[in-house]
Coordinates of C-alpha atoms in Angstrom, one line a residue:
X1 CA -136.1 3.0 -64.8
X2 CA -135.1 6.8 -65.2
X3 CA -136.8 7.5 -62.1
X4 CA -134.6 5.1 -60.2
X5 CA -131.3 6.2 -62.3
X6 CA -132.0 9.8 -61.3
X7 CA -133.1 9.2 -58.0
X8 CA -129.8 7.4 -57.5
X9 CA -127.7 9.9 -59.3
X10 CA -129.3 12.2 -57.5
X11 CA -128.5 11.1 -54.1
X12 CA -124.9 10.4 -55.4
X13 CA -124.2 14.1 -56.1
X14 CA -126.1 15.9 -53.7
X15 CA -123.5 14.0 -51.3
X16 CA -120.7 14.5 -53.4
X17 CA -121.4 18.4 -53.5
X18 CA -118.7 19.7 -51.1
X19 CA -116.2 17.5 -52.4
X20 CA -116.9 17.9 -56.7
X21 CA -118.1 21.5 -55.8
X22 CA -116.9 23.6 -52.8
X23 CA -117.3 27.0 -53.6
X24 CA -120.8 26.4 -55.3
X25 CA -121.5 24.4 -51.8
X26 CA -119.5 27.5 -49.4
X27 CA -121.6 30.1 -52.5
X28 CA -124.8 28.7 -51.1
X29 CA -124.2 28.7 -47.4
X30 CA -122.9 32.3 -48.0
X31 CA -126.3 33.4 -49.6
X32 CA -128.7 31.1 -48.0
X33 CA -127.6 30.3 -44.7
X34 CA -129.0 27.9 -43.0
X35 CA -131.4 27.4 -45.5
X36 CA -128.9 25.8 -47.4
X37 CA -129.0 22.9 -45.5
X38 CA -132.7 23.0 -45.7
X39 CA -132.6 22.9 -49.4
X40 CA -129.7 19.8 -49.3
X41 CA -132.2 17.9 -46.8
X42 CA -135.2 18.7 -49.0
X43 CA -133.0 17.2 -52.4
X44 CA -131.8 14.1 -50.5
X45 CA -135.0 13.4 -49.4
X46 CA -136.1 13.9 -53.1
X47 CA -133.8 11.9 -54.0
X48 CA -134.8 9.1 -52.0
X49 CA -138.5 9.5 -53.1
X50 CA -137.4 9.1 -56.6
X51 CA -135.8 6.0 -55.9
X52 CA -139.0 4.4 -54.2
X53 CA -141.3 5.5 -56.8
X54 CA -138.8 4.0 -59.5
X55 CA -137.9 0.7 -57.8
X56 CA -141.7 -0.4 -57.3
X57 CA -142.8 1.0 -60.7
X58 CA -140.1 -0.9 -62.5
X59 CA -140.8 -4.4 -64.2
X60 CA -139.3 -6.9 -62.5
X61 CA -136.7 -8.5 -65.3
X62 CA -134.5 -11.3 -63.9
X63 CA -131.1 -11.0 -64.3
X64 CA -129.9 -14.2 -62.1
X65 CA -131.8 -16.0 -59.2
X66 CA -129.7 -16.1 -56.1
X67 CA -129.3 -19.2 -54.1
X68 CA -131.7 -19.6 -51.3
X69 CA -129.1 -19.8 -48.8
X70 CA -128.0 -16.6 -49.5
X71 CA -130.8 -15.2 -47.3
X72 CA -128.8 -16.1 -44.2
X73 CA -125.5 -14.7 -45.4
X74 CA -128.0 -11.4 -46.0
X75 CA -129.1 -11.3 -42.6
X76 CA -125.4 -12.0 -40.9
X77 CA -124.5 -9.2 -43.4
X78 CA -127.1 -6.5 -42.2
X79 CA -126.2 -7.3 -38.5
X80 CA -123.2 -6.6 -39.1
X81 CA -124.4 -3.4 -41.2
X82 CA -126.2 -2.2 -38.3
X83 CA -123.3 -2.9 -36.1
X84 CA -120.9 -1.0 -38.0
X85 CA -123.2 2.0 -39.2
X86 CA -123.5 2.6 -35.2
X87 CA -120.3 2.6 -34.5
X88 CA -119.3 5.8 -35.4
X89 CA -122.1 7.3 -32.9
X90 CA -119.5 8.7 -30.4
X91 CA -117.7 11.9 -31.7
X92 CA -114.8 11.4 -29.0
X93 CA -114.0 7.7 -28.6
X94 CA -115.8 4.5 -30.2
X95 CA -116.1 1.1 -30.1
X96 CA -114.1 -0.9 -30.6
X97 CA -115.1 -1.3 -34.5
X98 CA -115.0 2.3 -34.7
X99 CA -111.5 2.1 -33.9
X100 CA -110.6 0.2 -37.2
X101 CA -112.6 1.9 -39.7
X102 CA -111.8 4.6 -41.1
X103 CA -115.4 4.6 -42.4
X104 CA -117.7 2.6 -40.3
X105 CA -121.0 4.5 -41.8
X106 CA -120.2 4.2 -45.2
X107 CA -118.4 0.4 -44.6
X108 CA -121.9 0.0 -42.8
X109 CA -123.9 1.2 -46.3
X110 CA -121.9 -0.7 -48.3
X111 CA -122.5 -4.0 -46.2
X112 CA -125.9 -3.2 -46.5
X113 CA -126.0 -2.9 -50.5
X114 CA -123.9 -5.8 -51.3
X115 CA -126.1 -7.9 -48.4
X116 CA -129.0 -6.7 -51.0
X117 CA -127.3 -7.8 -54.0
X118 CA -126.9 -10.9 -52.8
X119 CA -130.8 -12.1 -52.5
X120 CA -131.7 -9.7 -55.0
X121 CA -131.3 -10.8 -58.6
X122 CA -133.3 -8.3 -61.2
X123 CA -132.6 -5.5 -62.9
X124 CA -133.8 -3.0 -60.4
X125 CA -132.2 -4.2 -57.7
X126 CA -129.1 -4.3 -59.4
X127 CA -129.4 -0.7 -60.3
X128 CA -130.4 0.5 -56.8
X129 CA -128.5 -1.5 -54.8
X130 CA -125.1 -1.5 -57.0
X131 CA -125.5 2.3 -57.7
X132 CA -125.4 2.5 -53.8
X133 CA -122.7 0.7 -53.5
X134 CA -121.1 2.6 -56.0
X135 CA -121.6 5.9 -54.3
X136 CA -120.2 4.4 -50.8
X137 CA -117.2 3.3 -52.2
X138 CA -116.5 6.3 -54.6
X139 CA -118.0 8.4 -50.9
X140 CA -115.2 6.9 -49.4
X141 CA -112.2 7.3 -52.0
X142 CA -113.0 10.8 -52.2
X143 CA -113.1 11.8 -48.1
X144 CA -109.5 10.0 -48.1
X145 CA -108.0 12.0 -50.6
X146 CA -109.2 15.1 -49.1
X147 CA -108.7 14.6 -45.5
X148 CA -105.0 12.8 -46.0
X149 CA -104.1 10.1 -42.9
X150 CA -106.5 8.7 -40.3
X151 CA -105.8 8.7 -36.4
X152 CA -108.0 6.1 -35.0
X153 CA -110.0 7.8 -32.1
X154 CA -109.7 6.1 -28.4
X155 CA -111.9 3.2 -27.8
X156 CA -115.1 3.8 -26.0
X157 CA -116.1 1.9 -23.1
X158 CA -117.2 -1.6 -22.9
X159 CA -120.6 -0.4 -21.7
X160 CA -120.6 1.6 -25.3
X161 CA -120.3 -2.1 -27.1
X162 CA -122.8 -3.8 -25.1
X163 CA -125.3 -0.9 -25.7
X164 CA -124.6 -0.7 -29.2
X165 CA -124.8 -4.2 -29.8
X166 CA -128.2 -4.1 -28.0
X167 CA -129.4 -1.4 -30.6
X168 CA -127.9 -3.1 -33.6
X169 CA -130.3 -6.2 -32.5
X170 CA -133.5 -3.9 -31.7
X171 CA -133.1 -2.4 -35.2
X172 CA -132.5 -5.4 -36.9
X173 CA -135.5 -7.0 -35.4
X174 CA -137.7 -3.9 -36.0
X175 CA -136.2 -3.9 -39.8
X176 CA -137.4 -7.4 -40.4
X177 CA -140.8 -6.6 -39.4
X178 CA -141.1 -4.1 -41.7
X179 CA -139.9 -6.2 -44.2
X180 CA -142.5 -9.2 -43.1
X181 CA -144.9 -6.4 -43.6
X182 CA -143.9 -5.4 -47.0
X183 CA -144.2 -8.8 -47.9
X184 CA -140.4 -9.5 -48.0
X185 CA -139.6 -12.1 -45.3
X186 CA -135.8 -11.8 -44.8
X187 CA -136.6 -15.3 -43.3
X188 CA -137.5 -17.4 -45.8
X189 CA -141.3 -18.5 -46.0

């Protein structure tokens, strides 16, 4: 369980950096140049590898057994994850999501954990998945009160949507192989 806890704290503050700590963030930069961003890769990626490790190595402890049906609200859920994690692609105009988040990465990230929560009932999922949702929505408070009011950006063109939406189904299809794989059929089965 520690492993998981760090791994997830981990990631939490190595984002939160600029925004809990700027001058030790613009300190680093200073000294280490572009290395700095080698070392914040090399800790989120750490970070990540820690929360592996400690999810599979943790006992699985039931905490409540989610409805069965909640495996189709899941996979509506990650579509829409997908879907909203890509539309904030474009730098100078988006679709037409992109236009009414704020956030659609994060939104995207936290779609995704609470999608996870839902078919996930034990211990360790509730720590990974809810600490992630945790740091989205915490992400999130914190780039608004820094950055003050939001001008939505122009919409994109509609050949931007269909693309996207083409790639949202590609990577959801490619995700629940992986998951077939692994031995976790988002499908039921």
């Amino acid at each position: 369980m520690a492993l998981l806890i760090l791994g997830v704290l981990e990631w939490s503050f190595v984002h939160w950096l600029k925004r809990l700590a700027p001058g030790l963030r613009a300190s680093l930069s200073a000294r280490m140049g572009d290395a700095s961003n080698g070392v914040i890769a090399f800790l989120l990626v750490l970070s990540v590898v820690l929360m592996v490790i400690g999810y599979r190595q943790m006992d699985f402890i039931p905490v409540w057994e989610p409805p069965s049906f909640f495996r189709h609200i899941n996979n509506l859920l990650m579509l829409l994850a997908f879907y909203c994690f890509g539309a904030s692609a474009r730098k100078t105009d988006r679709v037409w999501l992109g236009t009414k988040l704020r956030h659609p990465q994060l939104t995207g990230f936290i779609i995704w954990a609470v999608a996870h929560l839902l078919v996930n009932g034990d211990l360790a999922s509730l720590i990974l998945f809810g600490g992630l949702l945790g740091w989205a929505v915490i992400s999130i408070i914190m780039i608004n009160r820094a950055t003050g009011p939001w001008t939505p950006p122009p919409q994109a063109p509609v050949k931007s949507e269909i693309v996207l939406v083409v790639i949202t189904l590609v990577l959801f299809s490619i995700v629940a192989v992986v998951h077939t794989l692994l031995g976790y059929s988002p499908f039921g089965g």
